[in-house]
PDB file of C-alpha atoms and ligand atoms in Angstrom:
ATOM      1  CA  MET V 916     -40.996   3.368  -3.884  1.00 70.00           C
ATOM      2  CA  GLY V 917     -43.948   3.529  -5.383  1.00 91.00           C
ATOM      3  CA  ARG V 918     -45.370   0.572  -7.196  1.00 96.00           C
ATOM      4  CA  THR V 919     -44.446  -0.537 -11.562  1.00 98.00           C
ATOM      5  CA  PHE V 920     -47.305  -1.092 -13.877  1.00 98.00           C
ATOM      6  CA  TYR V 921     -47.104  -2.322 -17.197  1.00 98.00           C
ATOM      7  CA  VAL V 922     -47.703  -0.408 -20.462  1.00 98.00           C
ATOM      8  CA  ASN V 923     -47.398  -2.053 -23.104  1.00 97.00           C
ATOM      9  CA  GLY V 924     -43.945  -3.823 -23.020  1.00 97.00           C
ATOM     10  CA  GLU V 925     -43.141  -0.858 -20.454  1.00 98.00           C
ATOM     11  CA  PHE V 926     -42.460  -1.891 -16.850  1.00 98.00           C
ATOM     12  CA  VAL V 927     -42.393   1.667 -15.224  1.00 98.00           C
ATOM     13  CA  ALA V 928     -43.867   4.774 -12.647  1.00 98.00           C
ATOM     14  CA  GLU V 929     -46.873   5.469 -11.635  1.00 96.00           C
ATOM     15  CA  GLN V 930     -46.506   8.628 -13.433  1.00 96.00           C
ATOM     16  CA  ASN V 931     -45.335   6.968 -16.439  1.00 97.00           C
ATOM     17  CA  ALA V 932     -47.436   4.884 -17.006  1.00 98.00           C
ATOM     18  CA  LYS V 933     -50.187   6.676 -19.799  1.00 97.00           C
ATOM     19  CA  ILE V 934     -52.366   5.860 -22.458  1.00 96.00           C
ATOM     20  CA  SER V 935     -53.269   8.272 -25.422  1.00 97.00           C
ATOM     21  CA  VAL V 936     -57.095  10.535 -24.750  1.00 98.00           C
ATOM     22  CA  LEU V 937     -57.776   8.132 -27.711  1.00 98.00           C
ATOM     23  CA  ASP V 938     -57.352   5.309 -26.740  1.00 98.00           C
ATOM     24  CA  ARG V 939     -60.477   3.433 -27.411  1.00 98.00           C
ATOM     25  CA  GLY V 940     -60.551   2.095 -24.329  1.00 98.00           C
ATOM     26  CA  PHE V 941     -61.272   6.205 -22.511  1.00 98.00           C
ATOM     27  CA  LEU V 942     -63.818   7.191 -25.556  1.00 98.00           C
ATOM     28  CA  PHE V 943     -65.588   3.683 -26.198  1.00 98.00           C
ATOM     29  CA  ALA V 944     -64.936   1.426 -22.968  1.00 98.00           C
ATOM     30  CA  ASP V 945     -63.928  -1.177 -25.871  1.00 98.00           C
ATOM     31  CA  ALA V 946     -61.611  -2.379 -23.523  1.00 98.00           C
ATOM     32  CA  VAL V 947     -61.927  -5.959 -21.220  1.00 98.00           C
ATOM     33  CA  TYR V 948     -59.635  -6.967 -18.554  1.00 98.00           C
ATOM     34  CA  GLU V 949     -59.441  -9.547 -16.378  1.00 98.00           C
ATOM     35  CA  VAL V 950     -58.654  -9.493 -12.079  1.00 98.00           C
ATOM     36  CA  SER V 951     -56.332 -12.623 -11.089  1.00 98.00           C
ATOM     37  CA  THR V 952     -55.920 -13.358  -7.376  1.00 98.00           C
ATOM     38  CA  VAL V 953     -52.670 -13.583  -5.644  1.00 98.00           C
ATOM     39  CA  LEU V 954     -51.239 -15.299  -2.681  1.00 98.00           C
ATOM     40  CA  LYS V 955     -48.794 -16.111  -1.231  1.00 97.00           C
ATOM     41  CA  GLY V 956     -47.148 -14.419  -4.163  1.00 97.00           C
ATOM     42  CA  LYS V 957     -48.563 -16.582  -7.113  1.00 97.00           C
ATOM     43  CA  LEU V 958     -51.416 -16.051  -9.568  1.00 98.00           C
ATOM     44  CA  ILE V 959     -54.271 -18.330  -8.640  1.00 98.00           C
ATOM     45  CA  ASP V 960     -56.043 -20.113 -11.568  1.00 97.00           C
ATOM     46  CA  ASN V 961     -54.604 -17.451 -13.719  1.00 97.00           C
ATOM     47  CA  LYS V 962     -54.708 -19.765 -16.705  1.00 97.00           C
ATOM     48  CA  ALA V 963     -58.144 -19.719 -16.843  1.00 98.00           C
ATOM     49  CA  HIS V 964     -58.472 -15.813 -16.095  1.00 98.00           C
ATOM     50  CA  LEU V 965     -55.776 -15.611 -19.090  1.00 98.00           C
ATOM     51  CA  ARG V 966     -58.476 -17.898 -21.109  1.00 98.00           C
ATOM     52  CA  ARG V 967     -61.321 -15.900 -20.770  1.00 98.00           C
ATOM     53  CA  LEU V 968     -59.449 -13.343 -21.785  1.00 98.00           C
ATOM     54  CA  ALA V 969     -58.711 -14.667 -25.105  1.00 98.00           C
ATOM     55  CA  ARG V 970     -62.739 -15.783 -25.199  1.00 98.00           C
ATOM     56  CA  SER V 971     -63.995 -11.661 -24.462  1.00 98.00           C
ATOM     57  CA  LEU V 972     -61.422 -10.323 -26.896  1.00 98.00           C
ATOM     58  CA  ALA V 973     -62.852 -13.137 -29.617  1.00 98.00           C
ATOM     59  CA  GLU V 974     -66.344 -11.930 -29.037  1.00 98.00           C
ATOM     60  CA  LEU V 975     -64.889  -8.362 -30.081  1.00 98.00           C
ATOM     61  CA  SER V 976     -63.000  -9.263 -32.535  1.00 97.00           C
ATOM     62  CA  MET V 977     -60.406  -8.100 -31.034  1.00 97.00           C
ATOM     63  CA  ALA V 978     -56.650  -8.815 -31.926  1.00 95.00           C
ATOM     64  CA  PRO V 979     -55.008 -10.235 -28.922  1.00 96.00           C
ATOM     65  CA  PRO V 980     -51.848  -7.932 -28.134  1.00 97.00           C
ATOM     66  CA  TYR V 981     -49.247 -10.406 -27.435  1.00 97.00           C
ATOM     67  CA  ALA V 982     -48.726 -14.415 -26.955  1.00 96.00           C
ATOM     68  CA  ASP V 983     -50.630 -16.044 -23.652  1.00 96.00           C
ATOM     69  CA  ASP V 984     -47.032 -17.104 -22.714  1.00 96.00           C
ATOM     70  CA  GLU V 985     -45.855 -12.544 -23.370  1.00 97.00           C
ATOM     71  CA  ILE V 986     -48.587 -12.597 -21.202  1.00 98.00           C
ATOM     72  CA  LEU V 987     -47.978 -14.264 -18.533  1.00 97.00           C
ATOM     73  CA  ALA V 988     -44.315 -13.994 -18.534  1.00 98.00           C
ATOM     74  CA  ALA V 989     -44.908 -10.195 -18.253  1.00 98.00           C
ATOM     75  CA  GLN V 990     -47.093 -10.884 -14.680  1.00 98.00           C
ATOM     76  CA  MET V 991     -45.069 -13.033 -13.215  1.00 97.00           C
ATOM     77  CA  LYS V 992     -41.890  -9.905 -13.825  1.00 98.00           C
ATOM     78  CA  LEU V 993     -44.611  -7.555 -12.403  1.00 98.00           C
ATOM     79  CA  LEU V 994     -45.536  -9.108  -9.523  1.00 98.00           C
ATOM     80  CA  GLU V 995     -41.954 -10.071  -8.728  1.00 97.00           C
ATOM     81  CA  MET V 996     -40.965  -6.295  -9.018  1.00 98.00           C
ATOM     82  CA  ASN V 997     -43.766  -4.957  -6.922  1.00 98.00           C
ATOM     83  CA  GLU V 998     -43.340  -8.225  -4.355  1.00 97.00           C
ATOM     84  CA  ILE V 999     -46.562  -8.425  -3.661  1.00 97.00           C
ATOM     85  CA  ASP V1000     -47.356 -11.511  -1.725  1.00 97.00           C
ATOM     86  CA  GLU V1001     -51.098 -11.413  -1.232  1.00 98.00           C
ATOM     87  CA  GLY V1002     -53.674  -9.211  -3.535  1.00 98.00           C
ATOM     88  CA  LEU V1003     -55.368  -8.967  -6.831  1.00 98.00           C
ATOM     89  CA  LEU V1004     -53.073  -7.934 -10.941  1.00 98.00           C
ATOM     90  CA  TYR V1005     -55.033  -6.069 -12.645  1.00 98.00           C
ATOM     91  CA  LEU V1006     -55.154  -6.976 -16.696  1.00 98.00           C
ATOM     92  CA  GLN V1007     -56.951  -4.626 -19.247  1.00 98.00           C
ATOM     93  CA  VAL V1008     -56.595  -4.582 -23.174  1.00 98.00           C
ATOM     94  CA  SER V1009     -58.016  -2.391 -25.182  1.00 98.00           C
ATOM     95  CA  ARG V1010     -58.415  -2.453 -29.300  1.00 98.00           C
ATOM     96  CA  GLY V1011     -55.892   0.397 -29.372  1.00 98.00           C
ATOM     97  CA  VAL V1012     -56.006   4.881 -30.388  1.00 98.00           C
ATOM     98  CA  ALA V1013     -57.466   5.592 -33.548  1.00 97.00           C
ATOM     99  CA  ASP V1014     -59.467   8.535 -34.655  1.00 97.00           C
ATOM    100  CA  ARG V1015     -62.149   8.932 -32.959  1.00 98.00           C
ATOM    101  CA  ASP V1016     -65.167   6.596 -34.821  1.00 97.00           C
ATOM    102  CA  PHE V1017     -67.417   4.308 -34.203  1.00 98.00           C
ATOM    103  CA  ALA V1018     -66.607   1.141 -36.338  1.00 98.00           C
ATOM    104  CA  TYR V1019     -63.692  -0.622 -34.964  1.00 98.00           C
ATOM    105  CA  PRO V1020     -60.323   1.311 -36.807  1.00 97.00           C
ATOM    106  CA  ALA V1021     -58.646  -1.358 -39.432  1.00 93.00           C
ATOM    107  CA  ASN V1022     -55.240  -1.028 -38.014  1.00 89.00           C
ATOM    108  CA  ALA V1023     -55.469  -0.355 -34.835  1.00 91.00           C
ATOM    109  CA  LYS V1024     -52.994  -2.030 -32.211  1.00 96.00           C
ATOM    110  CA  SER V1025     -54.351  -3.651 -29.323  1.00 97.00           C
ATOM    111  CA  SER V1026     -52.665  -2.171 -26.227  1.00 97.00           C
ATOM    112  CA  LEU V1027     -52.182  -4.005 -22.393  1.00 98.00           C
ATOM    113  CA  VAL V1028     -51.264  -2.652 -19.153  1.00 98.00           C
ATOM    114  CA  MET V1029     -51.405  -4.449 -15.969  1.00 98.00           C
ATOM    115  CA  PHE V1030     -51.309  -2.757 -12.306  1.00 98.00           C
ATOM    116  CA  THR V1031     -51.128  -4.745  -8.950  1.00 98.00           C
ATOM    117  CA  GLN V1032     -53.406  -3.675  -5.793  1.00 98.00           C
ATOM    118  CA  GLU V1033     -52.514  -5.502  -2.335  1.00 97.00           C
ATOM    119  CA  LYS V1034     -55.302  -6.532  -0.612  1.00 96.00           C
ATOM    120  CA  SER V1035     -55.905  -8.745   2.493  1.00 96.00           C
ATOM    121  CA  LEU V1036     -57.772 -11.258   1.164  1.00 97.00           C
ATOM    122  CA  LEU V1037     -57.237 -14.571   3.572  1.00 97.00           C
ATOM    123  CA  ASP V1038     -58.061 -12.168   6.879  1.00 95.00           C
ATOM    124  CA  SER V1039     -60.887 -11.256   5.922  1.00 94.00           C
ATOM    125  CA  PRO V1040     -63.827  -9.554   8.852  1.00 95.00           C
ATOM    126  CA  MET V1041     -66.720  -9.964   6.177  1.00 96.00           C
ATOM    127  CA  ALA V1042     -65.813 -13.826   5.656  1.00 97.00           C
ATOM    128  CA  LYS V1043     -66.503 -13.960   9.579  1.00 97.00           C
ATOM    129  CA  GLN V1044     -69.728 -10.942   9.357  1.00 97.00           C
ATOM    130  CA  GLY V1045     -71.224 -12.108   6.275  1.00 98.00           C
ATOM    131  CA  MET V1046     -72.336  -9.025   3.936  1.00 98.00           C
ATOM    132  CA  HIS V1047     -75.614  -6.408   3.465  1.00 98.00           C
ATOM    133  CA  ILE V1048     -77.043  -6.278   0.464  1.00 98.00           C
ATOM    134  CA  ILE V1049     -79.601  -4.764  -1.491  1.00 98.00           C
ATOM    135  CA  SER V1050     -81.494  -5.637  -4.458  1.00 98.00           C
ATOM    136  CA  ILE V1051     -81.091  -3.473  -7.892  1.00 98.00           C
ATOM    137  CA  PRO V1052     -82.791  -3.076 -11.533  1.00 98.00           C
ATOM    138  CA  ASP V1053     -80.205  -5.439 -13.942  1.00 98.00           C
ATOM    139  CA  GLN V1054     -78.993  -2.134 -16.073  1.00 98.00           C
ATOM    140  CA  ARG V1055     -76.506  -3.920 -17.339  1.00 98.00           C
ATOM    141  CA  TRP V1056     -75.869  -4.109 -21.556  1.00 98.00           C
ATOM    142  CA  LYS V1057     -77.276  -8.006 -22.991  1.00 98.00           C
ATOM    143  CA  ARG V1058     -73.608  -9.217 -23.144  1.00 98.00           C
ATOM    144  CA  ARG V1059     -72.701  -9.929 -20.035  1.00 98.00           C
ATOM    145  CA  ASP V1060     -70.655 -12.827 -21.010  1.00 98.00           C
ATOM    146  CA  ILE V1061     -67.723 -10.535 -21.641  1.00 98.00           C
ATOM    147  CA  LYS V1062     -65.777  -9.030 -19.807  1.00 98.00           C
ATOM    148  CA  THR V1063     -65.285  -5.746 -20.364  1.00 98.00           C
ATOM    149  CA  VAL V1064     -63.941  -2.369 -18.792  1.00 98.00           C
ATOM    150  CA  GLY V1065     -68.187  -1.139 -19.340  1.00 98.00           C
ATOM    151  CA  LEU V1066     -68.541  -0.529 -15.700  1.00 98.00           C
ATOM    152  CA  LEU V1067     -70.800   2.238 -14.950  1.00 98.00           C
ATOM    153  CA  ALA V1068     -74.445   0.178 -14.005  1.00 98.00           C
ATOM    154  CA  PRO V1069     -72.265  -1.898 -11.388  1.00 98.00           C
ATOM    155  CA  SER V1070     -70.481   1.086 -10.413  1.00 98.00           C
ATOM    156  CA  MET V1071     -73.962   2.716  -9.474  1.00 98.00           C
ATOM    157  CA  GLY V1072     -74.879   0.179  -8.302  1.00 98.00           C
ATOM    158  CA  LYS V1073     -72.608  -0.395  -5.832  1.00 98.00           C
ATOM    159  CA  GLN V1074     -73.039   3.367  -5.226  1.00 98.00           C
ATOM    160  CA  ALA V1075     -76.284   2.577  -4.141  1.00 98.00           C
ATOM    161  CA  ALA V1076     -74.881   0.422  -2.171  1.00 98.00           C
ATOM    162  CA  VAL V1077     -72.801   2.513   0.094  1.00 98.00           C
ATOM    163  CA  ASP V1078     -75.744   4.736   0.236  1.00 98.00           C
ATOM    164  CA  ALA V1079     -78.007   2.089   1.814  1.00 98.00           C
ATOM    165  CA  GLY V1080     -75.170   0.936   3.765  1.00 98.00           C
ATOM    166  CA  VAL V1081     -74.763  -1.790   2.666  1.00 98.00           C
ATOM    167  CA  HIS V1082     -71.778  -3.802   1.302  1.00 98.00           C
ATOM    168  CA  ASP V1083     -73.227  -4.945  -2.467  1.00 98.00           C
ATOM    169  CA  ALA V1084     -76.188  -5.537  -4.378  1.00 98.00           C
ATOM    170  CA  TRP V1085     -77.341  -7.887  -6.042  1.00 98.00           C
ATOM    171  CA  MET V1086     -79.109  -7.277  -9.895  1.00 98.00           C
ATOM    172  CA  VAL V1087     -82.431  -8.354 -10.497  1.00 98.00           C
ATOM    173  CA  GLU V1088     -83.519  -8.946 -14.265  1.00 98.00           C
ATOM    174  CA  ASP V1089     -88.045  -9.909 -14.913  1.00 98.00           C
ATOM    175  CA  GLY V1090     -87.922 -10.577 -11.462  1.00 97.00           C
ATOM    176  CA  LEU V1091     -84.465 -13.222 -11.209  1.00 98.00           C
ATOM    177  CA  VAL V1092     -81.541 -12.552  -9.773  1.00 98.00           C
ATOM    178  CA  THR V1093     -78.944 -11.588 -12.532  1.00 98.00           C
ATOM    179  CA  GLU V1094     -75.634 -11.627 -10.418  1.00 98.00           C
ATOM    180  CA  GLY V1095     -73.351  -9.221  -7.838  1.00 98.00           C
ATOM    181  CA  THR V1096     -72.267  -5.443  -9.201  1.00 98.00           C
ATOM    182  CA  SER V1097     -69.117  -7.822  -9.547  1.00 98.00           C
ATOM    183  CA  ASN V1098     -69.661 -10.936  -8.367  1.00 98.00           C
ATOM    184  CA  ASN V1099     -71.714 -14.273  -9.089  1.00 99.00           C
ATOM    185  CA  ALA V1100     -74.622 -14.657  -6.815  1.00 99.00           C
ATOM    186  CA  TYR V1101     -76.092 -17.702  -4.743  1.00 99.00           C
ATOM    187  CA  ILE V1102     -78.294 -19.299  -2.562  1.00 98.00           C
ATOM    188  CA  VAL V1103     -78.855 -22.700  -0.598  1.00 98.00           C
ATOM    189  CA  THR V1104     -82.116 -23.932  -0.614  1.00 98.00           C
ATOM    190  CA  HIS V1105     -83.507 -25.601   2.901  1.00 97.00           C
ATOM    191  CA  ASP V1106     -82.297 -29.059   1.858  1.00 97.00           C
ATOM    192  CA  LYS V1107     -78.911 -27.774   1.287  1.00 97.00           C
ATOM    193  CA  LYS V1108     -79.585 -27.545  -2.941  1.00 98.00           C
ATOM    194  CA  ILE V1109     -76.383 -24.833  -4.282  1.00 98.00           C
ATOM    195  CA  GLN V1110     -78.059 -22.457  -6.319  1.00 98.00           C
ATOM    196  CA  THR V1111     -76.715 -19.866  -9.099  1.00 99.00           C
ATOM    197  CA  ARG V1112     -77.995 -19.170 -12.479  1.00 98.00           C
ATOM    198  CA  HIS V1113     -77.236 -21.038 -15.101  1.00 98.00           C
ATOM    199  CA  LEU V1114     -74.543 -19.120 -18.274  1.00 98.00           C
ATOM    200  CA  GLY V1115     -75.775 -17.165 -20.609  1.00 98.00           C
ATOM    201  CA  HIS V1116     -74.988 -13.866 -22.157  1.00 98.00           C
ATOM    202  CA  GLU V1117     -77.233 -12.403 -18.987  1.00 98.00           C
ATOM    203  CA  ILE V1118     -74.168 -13.653 -17.058  1.00 98.00           C
ATOM    204  CA  LEU V1119     -70.091 -13.342 -16.103  1.00 98.00           C
ATOM    205  CA  SER V1120     -68.686 -16.853 -15.968  1.00 98.00           C
ATOM    206  CA  GLY V1121     -66.694 -16.420 -13.605  1.00 98.00           C
ATOM    207  CA  ILE V1122     -64.234 -18.366 -12.956  1.00 98.00           C
ATOM    208  CA  THR V1123     -63.991 -18.555  -9.058  1.00 98.00           C
ATOM    209  CA  ARG V1124     -68.112 -19.815  -9.822  1.00 98.00           C
ATOM    210  CA  THR V1125     -65.975 -23.173 -12.044  1.00 98.00           C
ATOM    211  CA  ALA V1126     -64.088 -23.862  -9.379  1.00 98.00           C
ATOM    212  CA  VAL V1127     -66.670 -23.218  -5.836  1.00 98.00           C
ATOM    213  CA  LEU V1128     -69.086 -25.714  -8.388  1.00 98.00           C
ATOM    214  CA  LYS V1129     -66.792 -28.569  -8.964  1.00 98.00           C
ATOM    215  CA  PHE V1130     -65.509 -28.325  -5.302  1.00 98.00           C
ATOM    216  CA  ALA V1131     -69.185 -28.622  -4.102  1.00 98.00           C
ATOM    217  CA  LYS V1132     -70.312 -30.996  -6.516  1.00 98.00           C
ATOM    218  CA  ALA V1133     -66.533 -32.927  -4.728  1.00 98.00           C
ATOM    219  CA  ALA V1134     -67.766 -32.402  -1.201  1.00 98.00           C
ATOM    220  CA  GLY V1135     -71.381 -33.866  -2.454  1.00 98.00           C
ATOM    221  CA  TYR V1136     -74.180 -31.047  -2.606  1.00 98.00           C
ATOM    222  CA  THR V1137     -76.128 -31.021  -5.436  1.00 98.00           C
ATOM    223  CA  VAL V1138     -75.943 -27.652  -7.303  1.00 98.00           C
ATOM    224  CA  VAL V1139     -78.521 -26.357  -9.188  1.00 98.00           C
ATOM    225  CA  GLU V1140     -78.138 -24.215 -12.154  1.00 98.00           C
ATOM    226  CA  GLU V1141     -80.660 -22.376 -12.656  1.00 98.00           C
ATOM    227  CA  PRO V1142     -82.255 -18.461 -11.529  1.00 98.00           C
ATOM    228  CA  PHE V1143     -83.822 -17.698  -8.953  1.00 98.00           C
ATOM    229  CA  THR V1144     -86.067 -14.727  -7.298  1.00 98.00           C
ATOM    230  CA  ILE V1145     -85.173 -12.695  -5.046  1.00 98.00           C
ATOM    231  CA  GLU V1146     -88.330 -13.841  -3.021  1.00 98.00           C
ATOM    232  CA  ALA V1147     -86.635 -17.046  -2.950  1.00 98.00           C
ATOM    233  CA  ALA V1148     -82.794 -15.425  -1.598  1.00 98.00           C
ATOM    234  CA  ARG V1149     -85.112 -14.072   1.333  1.00 98.00           C
ATOM    235  CA  LYS V1150     -86.527 -17.373   2.616  1.00 97.00           C
ATOM    236  CA  ALA V1151     -83.117 -18.800   2.119  1.00 98.00           C
ATOM    237  CA  SER V1152     -81.250 -21.265   4.014  1.00 98.00           C
ATOM    238  CA  GLU V1153     -77.982 -19.404   3.409  1.00 98.00           C
ATOM    239  CA  ALA V1154     -76.976 -16.790   0.402  1.00 98.00           C
ATOM    240  CA  PHE V1155     -73.354 -16.175  -1.142  1.00 98.00           C
ATOM    241  CA  ILE V1156     -70.765 -14.638  -3.289  1.00 98.00           C
ATOM    242  CA  THR V1157     -68.012 -15.628  -5.121  1.00 98.00           C
ATOM    243  CA  SER V1158     -65.236 -13.777  -7.115  1.00 98.00           C
ATOM    244  CA  ALA V1159     -61.645 -13.653  -7.403  1.00 98.00           C
ATOM    245  CA  SER V1160     -61.310 -10.834  -5.223  1.00 94.00           C
ATOM    246  CA  SER V1161     -63.687 -12.251  -2.251  1.00 97.00           C
ATOM    247  CA  PHE V1162     -63.366 -16.057  -2.804  1.00 98.00           C
ATOM    248  CA  VAL V1163     -67.420 -17.289  -1.100  1.00 98.00           C
ATOM    249  CA  MET V1164     -68.240 -14.330   0.955  1.00 98.00           C
ATOM    250  CA  PRO V1165     -71.057 -14.750   3.144  1.00 98.00           C
ATOM    251  CA  VAL V1166     -74.154 -13.071   2.688  1.00 98.00           C
ATOM    252  CA  VAL V1167     -76.719 -12.710   5.955  1.00 98.00           C
ATOM    253  CA  ASN V1168     -78.911  -9.925   5.283  1.00 98.00           C
ATOM    254  CA  ILE V1169     -80.792  -9.177   1.662  1.00 98.00           C
ATOM    255  CA  ASP V1170     -82.976  -6.147   1.575  1.00 98.00           C
ATOM    256  CA  GLY V1171     -82.631  -5.824   5.456  1.00 98.00           C
ATOM    257  CA  VAL V1172     -84.042  -8.835   6.098  1.00 98.00           C
ATOM    258  CA  SER V1173     -82.016 -11.342   7.910  1.00 98.00           C
ATOM    259  CA  LEU V1174     -81.175 -15.010   6.533  1.00 97.00           C
ATOM    260  CA  GLY V1175     -81.871 -17.651   9.233  1.00 91.00           C
ATOM    261  CA  ASP V1176     -80.221 -16.226  12.292  1.00 95.00           C
ATOM    262  CA  GLY V1177     -78.151 -13.379  10.778  1.00 96.00           C
ATOM    263  CA  ASN V1178     -74.313 -15.369  10.324  1.00 98.00           C
ATOM    264  CA  PRO V1179     -72.157 -16.645   7.845  1.00 98.00           C
ATOM    265  CA  GLY V1180     -73.773 -20.479   7.279  1.00 98.00           C
ATOM    266  CA  PRO V1181     -72.438 -23.389   7.115  1.00 98.00           C
ATOM    267  CA  VAL V1182     -71.896 -24.501   3.807  1.00 98.00           C
ATOM    268  CA  SER V1183     -70.549 -21.088   2.662  1.00 98.00           C
ATOM    269  CA  LEU V1184     -68.376 -21.146   5.091  1.00 98.00           C
ATOM    270  CA  GLU V1185     -67.064 -24.568   3.648  1.00 98.00           C
ATOM    271  CA  LEU V1186     -66.946 -23.295   0.509  1.00 98.00           C
ATOM    272  CA  ARG V1187     -64.826 -20.756   1.706  1.00 98.00           C
ATOM    273  CA  GLN V1188     -62.241 -22.836   3.477  1.00 98.00           C
ATOM    274  CA  ILE V1189     -62.505 -25.686   0.303  1.00 98.00           C
ATOM    275  CA  TYR V1190     -61.576 -23.281  -2.037  1.00 98.00           C
ATOM    276  CA  ILE V1191     -58.617 -21.252  -0.179  1.00 98.00           C
ATOM    277  CA  GLU V1192     -56.706 -23.977   0.647  1.00 98.00           C
ATOM    278  CA  THR V1193     -57.245 -25.228  -2.242  1.00 98.00           C
ATOM    279  CA  ALA V1194     -55.870 -22.230  -4.030  1.00 97.00           C
ATOM    280  CA  LEU V1195     -53.345 -22.035  -1.414  1.00 97.00           C
ATOM    281  CA  GLN V1196     -51.736 -25.643  -2.352  1.00 96.00           C
ATOM    282  CA  HIS V1197     -52.627 -25.372  -6.147  1.00 92.00           C
ATOM    283  CA  GLN V1198     -52.601 -22.284  -9.045  1.00 89.00           C
ATOM    284  CA  ASP V1199     -54.824 -23.808 -11.051  1.00 94.00           C
ATOM    285  CA  LEU V1200     -58.233 -25.095  -9.871  1.00 94.00           C
TER     286      LEU V1200
HETATM  287  N1  PDD R2040     -65.505  -9.004 -11.338  1.00 95.26           N
HETATM  288  N2  PDD R2040     -69.624 -11.111 -12.481  1.00 95.26           N
HETATM  289  C1  PDD R2040     -69.892 -10.420 -12.800  1.00 95.26           C
HETATM  290  C2  PDD R2040     -69.877  -9.264 -13.208  1.00 95.26           C
HETATM  291  C3  PDD R2040     -67.980  -9.837 -12.780  1.00 95.26           C
HETATM  292  O1  PDD R2040     -67.321  -7.746 -11.899  1.00 95.26           O
HETATM  293  C4  PDD R2040     -67.024 -10.994 -11.971  1.00 95.26           C
HETATM  294  C5  PDD R2040     -65.746 -10.089 -11.489  1.00 95.26           C
HETATM  295  C6  PDD R2040     -67.296 -11.926 -11.409  1.00 95.26           C
HETATM  296  C7  PDD R2040     -66.677 -13.194 -10.680  1.00 95.26           C
HETATM  297  O2  PDD R2040     -65.548 -13.523 -11.646  1.00 95.26           O
HETATM  298  P1  PDD R2040     -64.282 -13.924 -11.300  1.00 95.26           P
HETATM  299  O3  PDD R2040     -64.777 -15.266 -10.293  1.00 95.26           O
HETATM  300  O4  PDD R2040     -63.520 -14.648 -12.704  1.00 95.26           O
HETATM  301  O5  PDD R2040     -64.091 -12.893 -10.676  1.00 95.26           O
HETATM  302  C8  PDD R2040     -68.927 -12.306 -11.370  1.00 95.26           C
HETATM  303  C9  PDD R2040     -63.741  -8.452 -10.461  1.00 95.26           C
HETATM  304  C10 PDD R2040     -63.220  -9.509  -9.553  1.00 95.26           C
HETATM  305  C11 PDD R2040     -63.687  -7.158 -10.975  1.00 95.26           C
HETATM  306  O6  PDD R2040     -64.099  -6.474 -12.007  1.00 95.26           O
HETATM  307  O7  PDD R2040     -62.997  -6.991  -9.810  1.00 95.26           O
END
């Protein structure tokens, strides 16, 4: 049996999971989304994801399609129906269906779609080998703190990485790293400080970022929330990324330059382990 999808209150098979061509998510990328991790059949840090969803909606004056407890109930039912043990739950809210007009329609009803995707997350070959990345110019819009589905610039970045034979790209603006195509970016300095860009309109406030910085401080690391250059990253002791789908993933090569001995660094691996161990014990981090 195929996967069950959720579309505006209905649990349906893929061939029946449809939205209108007039949906503003389709026409204007007028939609926001969240990706939550599923480990051992449970959603990780989902409350934080729903909080960020509410913030994205508010920033765009988009009405929430349902109350949080209703969304949560639908999420749980979808996980159960799809019997998913490890992977991701994708959730998207669009402003809804209306005749094409740039201004927000007065009466559109926001829509909610969700699906699950099985993925092996804990046992990751990439975590053992580390990622190779390239740097690219950040070509995105200026409100990256809102998690919209306007993802063409990051898709182009990811494709540039694939074409270059590497795993991902870090985006650079005004000489400073903003973030990865779908993750937050970090370096570990030679005096073992963990550095990542401060929050603002320039980057997404990652749910994994919040948890990992908390764990890093609890483990005794100094965290510096300041932007860094790509040159500083190439000379760093270690580098890593964080996201719901990758947890903490070591970066071992930037623009063809190996970091340290070219293997995943100890700080990145320690933070990955702490994150995974905590997530397996607690749903909210
Ligand atoms: N991406 N920055 C960007 C631009 C992202 O798209 C993401 C997440 C993150 C990390 O956020 P979080 O820790 O909340 O996953 C940072 C998701 C996973 C995606 O688009 O698939």
